[in-house]
Short mmCIF file of C-alpha atoms in Angstrom, two decimals:
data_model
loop_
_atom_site.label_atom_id
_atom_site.label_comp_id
_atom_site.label_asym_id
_atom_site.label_seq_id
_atom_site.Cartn_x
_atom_site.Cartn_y
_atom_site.Cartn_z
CA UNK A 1 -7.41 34.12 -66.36
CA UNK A 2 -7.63 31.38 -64.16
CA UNK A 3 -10.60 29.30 -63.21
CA UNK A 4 -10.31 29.43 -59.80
CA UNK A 5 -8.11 31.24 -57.62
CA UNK A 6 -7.75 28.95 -53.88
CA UNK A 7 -6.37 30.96 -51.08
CA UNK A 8 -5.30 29.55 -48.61
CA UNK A 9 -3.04 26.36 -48.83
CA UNK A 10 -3.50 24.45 -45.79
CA UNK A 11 -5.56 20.95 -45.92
CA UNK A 12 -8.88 22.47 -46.98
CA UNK A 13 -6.98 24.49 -49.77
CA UNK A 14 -4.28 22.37 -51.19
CA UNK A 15 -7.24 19.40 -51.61
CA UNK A 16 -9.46 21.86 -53.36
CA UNK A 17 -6.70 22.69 -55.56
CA UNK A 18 -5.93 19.28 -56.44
CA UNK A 19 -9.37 18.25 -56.94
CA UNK A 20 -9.92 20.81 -59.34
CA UNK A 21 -6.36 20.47 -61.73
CA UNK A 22 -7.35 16.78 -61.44
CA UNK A 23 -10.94 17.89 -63.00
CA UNK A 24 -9.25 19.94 -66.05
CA UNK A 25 -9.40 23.15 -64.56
CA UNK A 26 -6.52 26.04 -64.33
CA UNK A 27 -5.73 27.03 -60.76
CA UNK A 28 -3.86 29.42 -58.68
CA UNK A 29 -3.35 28.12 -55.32
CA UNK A 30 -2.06 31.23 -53.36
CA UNK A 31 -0.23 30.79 -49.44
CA UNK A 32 1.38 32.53 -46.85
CA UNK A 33 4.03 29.68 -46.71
CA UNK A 34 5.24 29.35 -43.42
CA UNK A 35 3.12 29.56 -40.91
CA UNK A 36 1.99 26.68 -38.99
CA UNK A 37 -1.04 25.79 -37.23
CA UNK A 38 -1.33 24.93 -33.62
CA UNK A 39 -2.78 21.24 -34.32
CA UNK A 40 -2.88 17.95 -32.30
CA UNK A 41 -2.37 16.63 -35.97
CA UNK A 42 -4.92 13.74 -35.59
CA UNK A 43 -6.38 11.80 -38.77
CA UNK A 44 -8.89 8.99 -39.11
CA UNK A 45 -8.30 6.16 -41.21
CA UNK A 46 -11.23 7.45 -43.04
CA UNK A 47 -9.12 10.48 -44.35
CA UNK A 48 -6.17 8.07 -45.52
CA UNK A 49 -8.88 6.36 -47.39
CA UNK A 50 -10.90 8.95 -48.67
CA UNK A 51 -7.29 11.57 -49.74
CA UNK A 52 -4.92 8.78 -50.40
CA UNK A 53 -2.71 9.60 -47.99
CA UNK A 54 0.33 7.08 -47.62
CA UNK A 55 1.11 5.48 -44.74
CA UNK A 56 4.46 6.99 -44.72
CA UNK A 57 2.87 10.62 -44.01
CA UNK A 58 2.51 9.25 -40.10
CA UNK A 59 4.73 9.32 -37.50
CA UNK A 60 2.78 7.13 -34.84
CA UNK A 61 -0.02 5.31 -34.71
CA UNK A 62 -2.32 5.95 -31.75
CA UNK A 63 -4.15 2.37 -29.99
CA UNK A 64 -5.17 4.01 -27.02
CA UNK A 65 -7.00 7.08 -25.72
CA UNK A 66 -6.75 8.33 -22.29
CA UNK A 67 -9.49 10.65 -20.82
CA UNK A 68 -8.48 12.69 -17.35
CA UNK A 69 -10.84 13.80 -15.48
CA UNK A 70 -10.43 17.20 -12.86
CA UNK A 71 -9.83 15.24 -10.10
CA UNK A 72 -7.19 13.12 -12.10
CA UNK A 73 -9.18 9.52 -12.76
CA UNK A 74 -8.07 7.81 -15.80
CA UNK A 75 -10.33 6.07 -18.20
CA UNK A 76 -7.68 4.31 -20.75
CA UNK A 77 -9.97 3.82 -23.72
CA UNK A 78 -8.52 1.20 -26.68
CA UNK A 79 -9.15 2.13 -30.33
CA UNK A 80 -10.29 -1.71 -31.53
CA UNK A 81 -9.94 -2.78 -35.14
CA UNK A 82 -8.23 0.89 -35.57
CA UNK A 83 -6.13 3.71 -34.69
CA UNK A 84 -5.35 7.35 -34.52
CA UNK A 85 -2.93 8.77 -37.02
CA UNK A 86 -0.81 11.49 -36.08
CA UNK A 87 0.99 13.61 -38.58
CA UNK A 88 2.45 16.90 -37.91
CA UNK A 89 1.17 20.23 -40.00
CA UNK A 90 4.81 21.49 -40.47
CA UNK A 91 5.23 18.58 -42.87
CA UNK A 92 1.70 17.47 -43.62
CA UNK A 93 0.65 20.64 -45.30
CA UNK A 94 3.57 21.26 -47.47
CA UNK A 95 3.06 17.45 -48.63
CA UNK A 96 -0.45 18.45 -49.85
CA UNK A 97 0.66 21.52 -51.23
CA UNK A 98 3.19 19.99 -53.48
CA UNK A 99 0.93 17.75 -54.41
CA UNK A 100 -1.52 20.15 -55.45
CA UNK A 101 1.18 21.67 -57.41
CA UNK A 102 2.75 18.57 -59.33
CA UNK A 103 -1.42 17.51 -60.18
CA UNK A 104 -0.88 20.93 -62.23
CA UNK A 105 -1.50 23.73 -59.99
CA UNK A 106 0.27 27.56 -60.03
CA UNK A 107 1.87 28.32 -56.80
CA UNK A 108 2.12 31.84 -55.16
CA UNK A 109 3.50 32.73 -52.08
CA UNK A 110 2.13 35.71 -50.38
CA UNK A 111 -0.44 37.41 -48.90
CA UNK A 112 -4.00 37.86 -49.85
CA UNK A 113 -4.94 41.51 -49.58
CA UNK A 114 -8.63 41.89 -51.08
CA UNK A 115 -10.88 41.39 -54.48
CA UNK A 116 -11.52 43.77 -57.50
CA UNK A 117 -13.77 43.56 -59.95
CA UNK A 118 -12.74 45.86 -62.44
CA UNK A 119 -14.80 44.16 -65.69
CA UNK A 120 -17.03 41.89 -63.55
CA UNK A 121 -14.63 39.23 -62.84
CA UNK A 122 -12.67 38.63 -59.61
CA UNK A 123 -8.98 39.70 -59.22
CA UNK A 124 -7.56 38.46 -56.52
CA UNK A 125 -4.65 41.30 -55.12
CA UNK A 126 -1.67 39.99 -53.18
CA UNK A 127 1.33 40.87 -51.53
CA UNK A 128 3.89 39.01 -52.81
CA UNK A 129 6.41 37.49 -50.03
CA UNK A 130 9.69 38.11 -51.90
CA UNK A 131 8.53 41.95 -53.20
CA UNK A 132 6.43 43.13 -50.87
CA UNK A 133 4.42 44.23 -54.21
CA UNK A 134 1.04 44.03 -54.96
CA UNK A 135 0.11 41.20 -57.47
CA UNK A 136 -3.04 40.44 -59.67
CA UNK A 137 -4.59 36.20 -60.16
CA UNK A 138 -7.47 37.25 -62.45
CA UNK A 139 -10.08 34.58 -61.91
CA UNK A 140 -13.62 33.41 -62.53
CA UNK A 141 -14.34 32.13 -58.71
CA UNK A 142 -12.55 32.31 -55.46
CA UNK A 143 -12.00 29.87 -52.71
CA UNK A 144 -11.66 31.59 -49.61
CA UNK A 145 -9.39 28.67 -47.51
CA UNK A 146 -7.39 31.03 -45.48
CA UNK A 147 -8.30 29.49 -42.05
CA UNK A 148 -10.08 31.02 -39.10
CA UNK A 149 -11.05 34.81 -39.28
CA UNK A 150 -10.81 34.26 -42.89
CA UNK A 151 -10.33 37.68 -44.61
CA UNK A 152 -11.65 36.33 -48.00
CA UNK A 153 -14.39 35.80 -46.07
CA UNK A 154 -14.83 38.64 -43.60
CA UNK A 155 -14.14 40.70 -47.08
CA UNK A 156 -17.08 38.80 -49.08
CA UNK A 157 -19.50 36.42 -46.82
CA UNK A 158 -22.16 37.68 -44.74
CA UNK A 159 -21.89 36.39 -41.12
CA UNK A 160 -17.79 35.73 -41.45
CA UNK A 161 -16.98 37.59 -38.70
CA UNK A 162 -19.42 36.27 -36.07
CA UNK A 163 -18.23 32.40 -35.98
CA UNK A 164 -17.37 31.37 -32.28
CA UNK A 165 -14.11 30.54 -31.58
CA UNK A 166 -11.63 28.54 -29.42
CA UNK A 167 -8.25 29.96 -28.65
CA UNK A 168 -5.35 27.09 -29.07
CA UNK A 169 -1.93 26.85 -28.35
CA UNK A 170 0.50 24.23 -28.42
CA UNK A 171 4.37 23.48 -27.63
CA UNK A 172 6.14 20.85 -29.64
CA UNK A 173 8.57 18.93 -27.88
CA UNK A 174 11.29 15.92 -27.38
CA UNK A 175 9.33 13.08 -26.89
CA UNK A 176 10.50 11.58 -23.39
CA UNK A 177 11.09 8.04 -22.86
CA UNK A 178 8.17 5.68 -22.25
CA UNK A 179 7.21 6.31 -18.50
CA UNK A 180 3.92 5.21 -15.93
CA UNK A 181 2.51 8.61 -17.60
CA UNK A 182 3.82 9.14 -20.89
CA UNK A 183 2.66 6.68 -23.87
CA UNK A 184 4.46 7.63 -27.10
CA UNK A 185 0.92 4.89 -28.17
CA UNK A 186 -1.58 6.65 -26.56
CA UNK A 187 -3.78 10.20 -26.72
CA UNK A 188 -4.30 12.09 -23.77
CA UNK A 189 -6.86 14.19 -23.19
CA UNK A 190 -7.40 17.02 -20.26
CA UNK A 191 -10.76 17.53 -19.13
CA UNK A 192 -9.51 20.23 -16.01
CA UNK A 193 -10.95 23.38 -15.75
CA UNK A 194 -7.99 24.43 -14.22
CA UNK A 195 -5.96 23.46 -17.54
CA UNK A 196 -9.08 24.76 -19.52
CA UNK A 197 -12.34 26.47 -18.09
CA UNK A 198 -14.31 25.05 -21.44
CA UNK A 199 -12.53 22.86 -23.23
CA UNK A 200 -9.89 20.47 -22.47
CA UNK A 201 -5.86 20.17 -22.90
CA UNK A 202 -4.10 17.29 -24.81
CA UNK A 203 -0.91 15.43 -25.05
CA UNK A 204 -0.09 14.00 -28.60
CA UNK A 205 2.89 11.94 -29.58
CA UNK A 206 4.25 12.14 -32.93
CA UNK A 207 6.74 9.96 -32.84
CA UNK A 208 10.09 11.49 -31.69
CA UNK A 209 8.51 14.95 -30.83
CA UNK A 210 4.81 15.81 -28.85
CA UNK A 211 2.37 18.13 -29.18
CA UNK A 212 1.25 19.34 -25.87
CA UNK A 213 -1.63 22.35 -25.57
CA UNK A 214 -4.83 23.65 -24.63
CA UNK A 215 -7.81 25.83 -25.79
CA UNK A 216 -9.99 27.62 -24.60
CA UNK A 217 -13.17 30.43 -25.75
CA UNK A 218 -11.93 32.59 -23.05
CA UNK A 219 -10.03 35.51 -23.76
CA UNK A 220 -8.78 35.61 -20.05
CA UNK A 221 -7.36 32.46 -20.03
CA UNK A 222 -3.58 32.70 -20.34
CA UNK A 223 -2.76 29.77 -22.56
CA UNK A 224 0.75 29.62 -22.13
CA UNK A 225 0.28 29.80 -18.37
CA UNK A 226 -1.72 26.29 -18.66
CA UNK A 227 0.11 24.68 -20.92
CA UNK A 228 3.21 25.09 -19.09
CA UNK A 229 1.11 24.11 -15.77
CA UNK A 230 -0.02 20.44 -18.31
CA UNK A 231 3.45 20.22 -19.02
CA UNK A 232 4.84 19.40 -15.17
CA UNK A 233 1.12 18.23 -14.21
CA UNK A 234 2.12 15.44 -17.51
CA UNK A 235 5.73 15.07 -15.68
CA UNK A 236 6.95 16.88 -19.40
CA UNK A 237 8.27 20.51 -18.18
CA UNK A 238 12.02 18.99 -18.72
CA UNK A 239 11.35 18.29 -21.90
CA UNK A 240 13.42 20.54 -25.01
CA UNK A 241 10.69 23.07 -26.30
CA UNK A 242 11.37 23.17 -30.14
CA UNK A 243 7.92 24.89 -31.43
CA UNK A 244 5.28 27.16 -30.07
CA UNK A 245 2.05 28.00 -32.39
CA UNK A 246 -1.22 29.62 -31.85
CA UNK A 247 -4.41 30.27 -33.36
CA UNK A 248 -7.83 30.49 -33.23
CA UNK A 249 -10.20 27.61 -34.34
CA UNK A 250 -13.93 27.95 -35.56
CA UNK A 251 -16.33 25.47 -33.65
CA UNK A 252 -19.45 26.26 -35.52
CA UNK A 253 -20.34 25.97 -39.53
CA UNK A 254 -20.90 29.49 -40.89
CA UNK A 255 -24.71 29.47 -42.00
CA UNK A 256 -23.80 30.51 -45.41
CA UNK A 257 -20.52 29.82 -47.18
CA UNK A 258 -20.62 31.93 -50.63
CA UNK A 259 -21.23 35.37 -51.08
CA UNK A 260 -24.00 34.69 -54.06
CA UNK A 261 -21.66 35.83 -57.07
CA UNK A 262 -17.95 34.13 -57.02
CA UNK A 263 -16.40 33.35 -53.42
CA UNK A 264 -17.09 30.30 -51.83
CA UNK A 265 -15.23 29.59 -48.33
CA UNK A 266 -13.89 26.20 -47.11
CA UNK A 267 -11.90 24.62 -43.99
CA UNK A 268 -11.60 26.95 -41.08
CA UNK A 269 -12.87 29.88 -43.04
CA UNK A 270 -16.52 27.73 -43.40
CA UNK A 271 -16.23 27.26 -39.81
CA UNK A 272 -16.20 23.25 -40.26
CA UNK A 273 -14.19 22.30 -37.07
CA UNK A 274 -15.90 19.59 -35.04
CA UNK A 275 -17.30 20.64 -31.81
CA UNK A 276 -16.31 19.01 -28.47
CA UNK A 277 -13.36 16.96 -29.81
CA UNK A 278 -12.17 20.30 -31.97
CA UNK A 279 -10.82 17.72 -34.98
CA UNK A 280 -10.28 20.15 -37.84
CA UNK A 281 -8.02 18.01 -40.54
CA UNK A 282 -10.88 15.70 -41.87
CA UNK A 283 -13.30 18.09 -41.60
CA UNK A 284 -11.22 20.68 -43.83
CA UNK A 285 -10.11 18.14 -46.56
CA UNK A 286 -14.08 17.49 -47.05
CA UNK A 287 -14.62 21.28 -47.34
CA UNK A 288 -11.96 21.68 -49.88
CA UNK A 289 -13.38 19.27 -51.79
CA UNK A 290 -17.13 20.07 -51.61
CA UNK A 291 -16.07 23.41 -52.33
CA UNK A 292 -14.32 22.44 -55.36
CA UNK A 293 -17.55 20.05 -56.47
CA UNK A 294 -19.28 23.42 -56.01
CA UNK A 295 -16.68 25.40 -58.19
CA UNK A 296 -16.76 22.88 -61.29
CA UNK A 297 -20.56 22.70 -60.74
CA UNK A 298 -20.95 26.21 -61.14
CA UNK A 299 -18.15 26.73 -63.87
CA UNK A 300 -19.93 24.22 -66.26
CA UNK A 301 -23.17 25.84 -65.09
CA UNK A 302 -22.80 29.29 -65.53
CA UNK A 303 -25.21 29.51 -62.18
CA UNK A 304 -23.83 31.03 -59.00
CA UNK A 305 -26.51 28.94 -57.14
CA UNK A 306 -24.54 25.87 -57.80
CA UNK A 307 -21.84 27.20 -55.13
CA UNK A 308 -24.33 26.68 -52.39
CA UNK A 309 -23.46 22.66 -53.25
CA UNK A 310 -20.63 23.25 -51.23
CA UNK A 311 -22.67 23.63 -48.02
CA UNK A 312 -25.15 21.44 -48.70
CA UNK A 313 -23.12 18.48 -49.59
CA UNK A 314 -21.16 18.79 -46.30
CA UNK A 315 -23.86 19.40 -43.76
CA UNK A 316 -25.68 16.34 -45.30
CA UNK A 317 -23.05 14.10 -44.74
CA UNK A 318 -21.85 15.46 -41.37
CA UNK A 319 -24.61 18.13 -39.80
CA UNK A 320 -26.07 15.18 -37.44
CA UNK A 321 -22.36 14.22 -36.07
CA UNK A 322 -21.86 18.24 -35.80
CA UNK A 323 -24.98 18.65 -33.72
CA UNK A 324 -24.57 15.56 -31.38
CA UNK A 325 -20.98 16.67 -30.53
CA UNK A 326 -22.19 20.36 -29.75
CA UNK A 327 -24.83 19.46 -27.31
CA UNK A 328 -21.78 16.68 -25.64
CA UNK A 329 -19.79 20.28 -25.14
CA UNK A 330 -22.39 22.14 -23.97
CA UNK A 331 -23.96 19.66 -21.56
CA UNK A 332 -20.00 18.58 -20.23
CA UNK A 333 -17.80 21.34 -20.54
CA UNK A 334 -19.99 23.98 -18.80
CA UNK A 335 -18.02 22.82 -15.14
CA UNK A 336 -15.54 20.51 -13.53
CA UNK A 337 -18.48 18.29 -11.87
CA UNK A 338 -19.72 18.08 -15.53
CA UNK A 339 -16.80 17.02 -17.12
CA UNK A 340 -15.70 14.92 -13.92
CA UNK A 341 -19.27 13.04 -15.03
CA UNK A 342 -18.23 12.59 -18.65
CA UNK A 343 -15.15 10.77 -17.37
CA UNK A 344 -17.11 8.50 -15.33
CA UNK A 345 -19.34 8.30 -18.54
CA UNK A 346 -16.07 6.80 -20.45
CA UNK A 347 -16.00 3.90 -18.70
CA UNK A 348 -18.75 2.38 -20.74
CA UNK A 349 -17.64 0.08 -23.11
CA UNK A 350 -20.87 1.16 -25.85
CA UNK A 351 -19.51 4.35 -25.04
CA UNK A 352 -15.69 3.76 -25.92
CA UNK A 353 -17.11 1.28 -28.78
CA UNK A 354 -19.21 3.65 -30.15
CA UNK A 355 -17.18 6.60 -29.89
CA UNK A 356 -14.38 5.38 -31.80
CA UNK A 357 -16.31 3.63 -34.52
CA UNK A 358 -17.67 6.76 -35.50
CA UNK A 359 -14.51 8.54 -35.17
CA UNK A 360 -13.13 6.19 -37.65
CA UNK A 361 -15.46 6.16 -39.76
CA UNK A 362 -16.65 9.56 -39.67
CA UNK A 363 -20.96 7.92 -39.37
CA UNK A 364 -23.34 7.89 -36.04
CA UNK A 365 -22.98 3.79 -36.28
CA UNK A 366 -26.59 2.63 -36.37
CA UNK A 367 -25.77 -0.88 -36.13
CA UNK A 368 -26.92 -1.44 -32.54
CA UNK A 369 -29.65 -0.09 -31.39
CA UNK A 370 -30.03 -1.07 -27.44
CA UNK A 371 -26.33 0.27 -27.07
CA UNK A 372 -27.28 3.84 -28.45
CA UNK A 373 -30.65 3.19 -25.75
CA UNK A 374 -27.92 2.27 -22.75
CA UNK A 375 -25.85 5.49 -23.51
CA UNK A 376 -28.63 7.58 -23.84
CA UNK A 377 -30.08 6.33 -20.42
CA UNK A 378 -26.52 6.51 -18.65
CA UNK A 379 -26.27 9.69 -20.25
CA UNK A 380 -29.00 11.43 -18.82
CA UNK A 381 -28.54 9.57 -15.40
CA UNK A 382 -24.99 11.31 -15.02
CA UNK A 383 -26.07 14.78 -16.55
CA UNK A 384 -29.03 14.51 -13.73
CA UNK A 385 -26.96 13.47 -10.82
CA UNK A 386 -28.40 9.75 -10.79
CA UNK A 387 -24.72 8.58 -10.85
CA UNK A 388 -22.28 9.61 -8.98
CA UNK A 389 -19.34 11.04 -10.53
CA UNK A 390 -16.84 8.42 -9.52
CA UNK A 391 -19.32 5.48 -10.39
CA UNK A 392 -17.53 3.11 -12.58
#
């Protein structure tokens, strides 16, 4: 019997599972294998930090951000004293896998198909990839990280199957040559409804390939349409396609992660995607590892309660970033003259200061006062109409 069984073994899984061997514990770290997730593939240097993650796990390092607005203005933002890192998730998340694996953890490949609990225990049944058979992880606890519209948790958690979500696709390509539009050094970022209706497109480098894609809540957007109409908008349409991914991503924390006895959820499956900017890697690796805090808590406990730790230890480190970047969404995304206004809000140098020192660091930065006062003023003077759109 295994201490935990982790399904799931993207970012939020894999660090779970590593936390956990690493704590003295036996796990079973169960994946699909294969599958990759439509992802920008942007990290903080906060993550590297905080998940020891080598330098050589990036392929570029971002220094600038660009924000387009509808009517095509361009605010280039630099990231000061910093920068974006950009990995891609078809190499990223096998590297934390294996690692997982040589800390001590059991690997299985296949499919998670529900939980028995024949003597009171869980038993995690699979379907194995190479058999097609059914397979039994006896376990003490369960980590549900099997992404959005987690079936561990739609299976076990109350409220799984009502988190909001954003539809995203992407299309990994040749990087082109440097050109007047394309940066293989800078982000760019699409706020046009006609790209997105509520959220906004991007263009990533990674080095010698891109990620290029969109999202949206809407079910009637076609989101191969609009990428394909970002690609020759971003002069890119020539470029070789070599990937295309989709999937849905949570932008809301589910209100309760555990289901009271032995499941616990993390990553996606917790709903722990950031709103507004939709950054999911960070965010995951934190929920794999409050969720295995929560497991080891509750193992040396003997009291379910102790599971709840995995909740409360992320919302009290992140719940006031969460809420300030769900009211920037709903206050800017809601229309084009809205997020033509956020543009125009970019220019603001406490703005791009600001911005970026809390994306780094992952912390509202407190340090100054009277430029929190400025943004807040400019903010509501663009949200009322005060400033024009095109005011710089």
């Amino acid at each position: 019997m295994y201490d935990v069984v982790v399904v799931g073994g993207g970012p939020s899984g894999a660090t779970a599972a590593e936390d956990l061997v690493r704590s003295g514990h036996s796990i079973a770290l169960l994946d699909r294998e294969g599958r990759i997730k439509p992802c920008g593939g942007a990290i903080p240097p906060r993550l590297m930090q905080d998940f020891h993650i080598g330098e050589e796990q990036l392929l570029t390092k971002v220094t600038t951000a660009r924000m387009i607005s509808p009517t095509g203005r361009r605010v280039d933002i630099p990231i000061e004293n910093g920068y974006v890192g950009m990995v891609d998730r078809k190499d990223f998340d096998p590297f934390l896998r294996e690692r997982a694996v040589a800390a001590g953890a059991e690997y299985f490949t296949g499919t998670f198909v529900r939980i028995d609990r024949p003597e009171g225990n869980p038993v995690v049944i699979y379907r194995d990839k190479a058999t097609q058979e059914e397979r039994e992880l006896p376990c003490k606890l369960v980590i549900g990280a099997d992404g959005a519209k987690s079936r561990v948790g739609q299976a076990e958690v109350e409220g799984a199957d009502k988190v909001p979500l954003v539809f995203a696709y992407h299309e990994i390509i040749k990087a082109p040559e440097a050109t007047d539009t394309y940066d293989p050094m800078r982000c760019d970022v699409i706020y046009d409804g006609a790209i997105s209706p509520d959220f906004y497109g991007w263009v990533f480098p990674h080095g010698g390939t891109t990620s290029v894609g969109m999202g949206s809540e809407q079910s009637s957007v076609n989101l191969k349409e609009a990428t394909a109409a970002l690609r020759v908008a971003s002069g890119l349409d020539q470029c070789e396609t070599l990937r295309k991914e989709g999937a849905p991503i949570p932008l809301k924390p589910m209100d309760r992660w555990d289901n009271g006895k032995d499941v616990v959820l993390a990553g996606d499956a917790a709903g722990v995607v950031a709103p507004s900017s939709g950054e999911g890697i960070y965010y995951a690796m934190v929920g794999g590892r409050v969720a295995a805090t929560a497991c080891a808590a509750t193992l040396a406990s003997g009291r379910v309660k102790d599971l709840k730790l995995a909740r409360k230890l992320f919302m009290r480190e992140h719940k006031t970033v969460f809420r300030v970047l769900a009211s920037m969404q709903n206050a800017y995304y809601r229309s084009d003259d809205r997020r033509e206004r956020f543009v125009s809000l970019c220019h603001d140098i406490d703005v791009q200061r600001l911005t970026f020192e809390a994306y780094m660091n992952k912390k509202l930065v407190k340090a100054r006062p009277m430029a929190h006062l400025k943004i807040g003023v400019k903010n509501l003077a663009h949200l009322t109409g005060l400033v024009k759109a095109n005011h710089v």
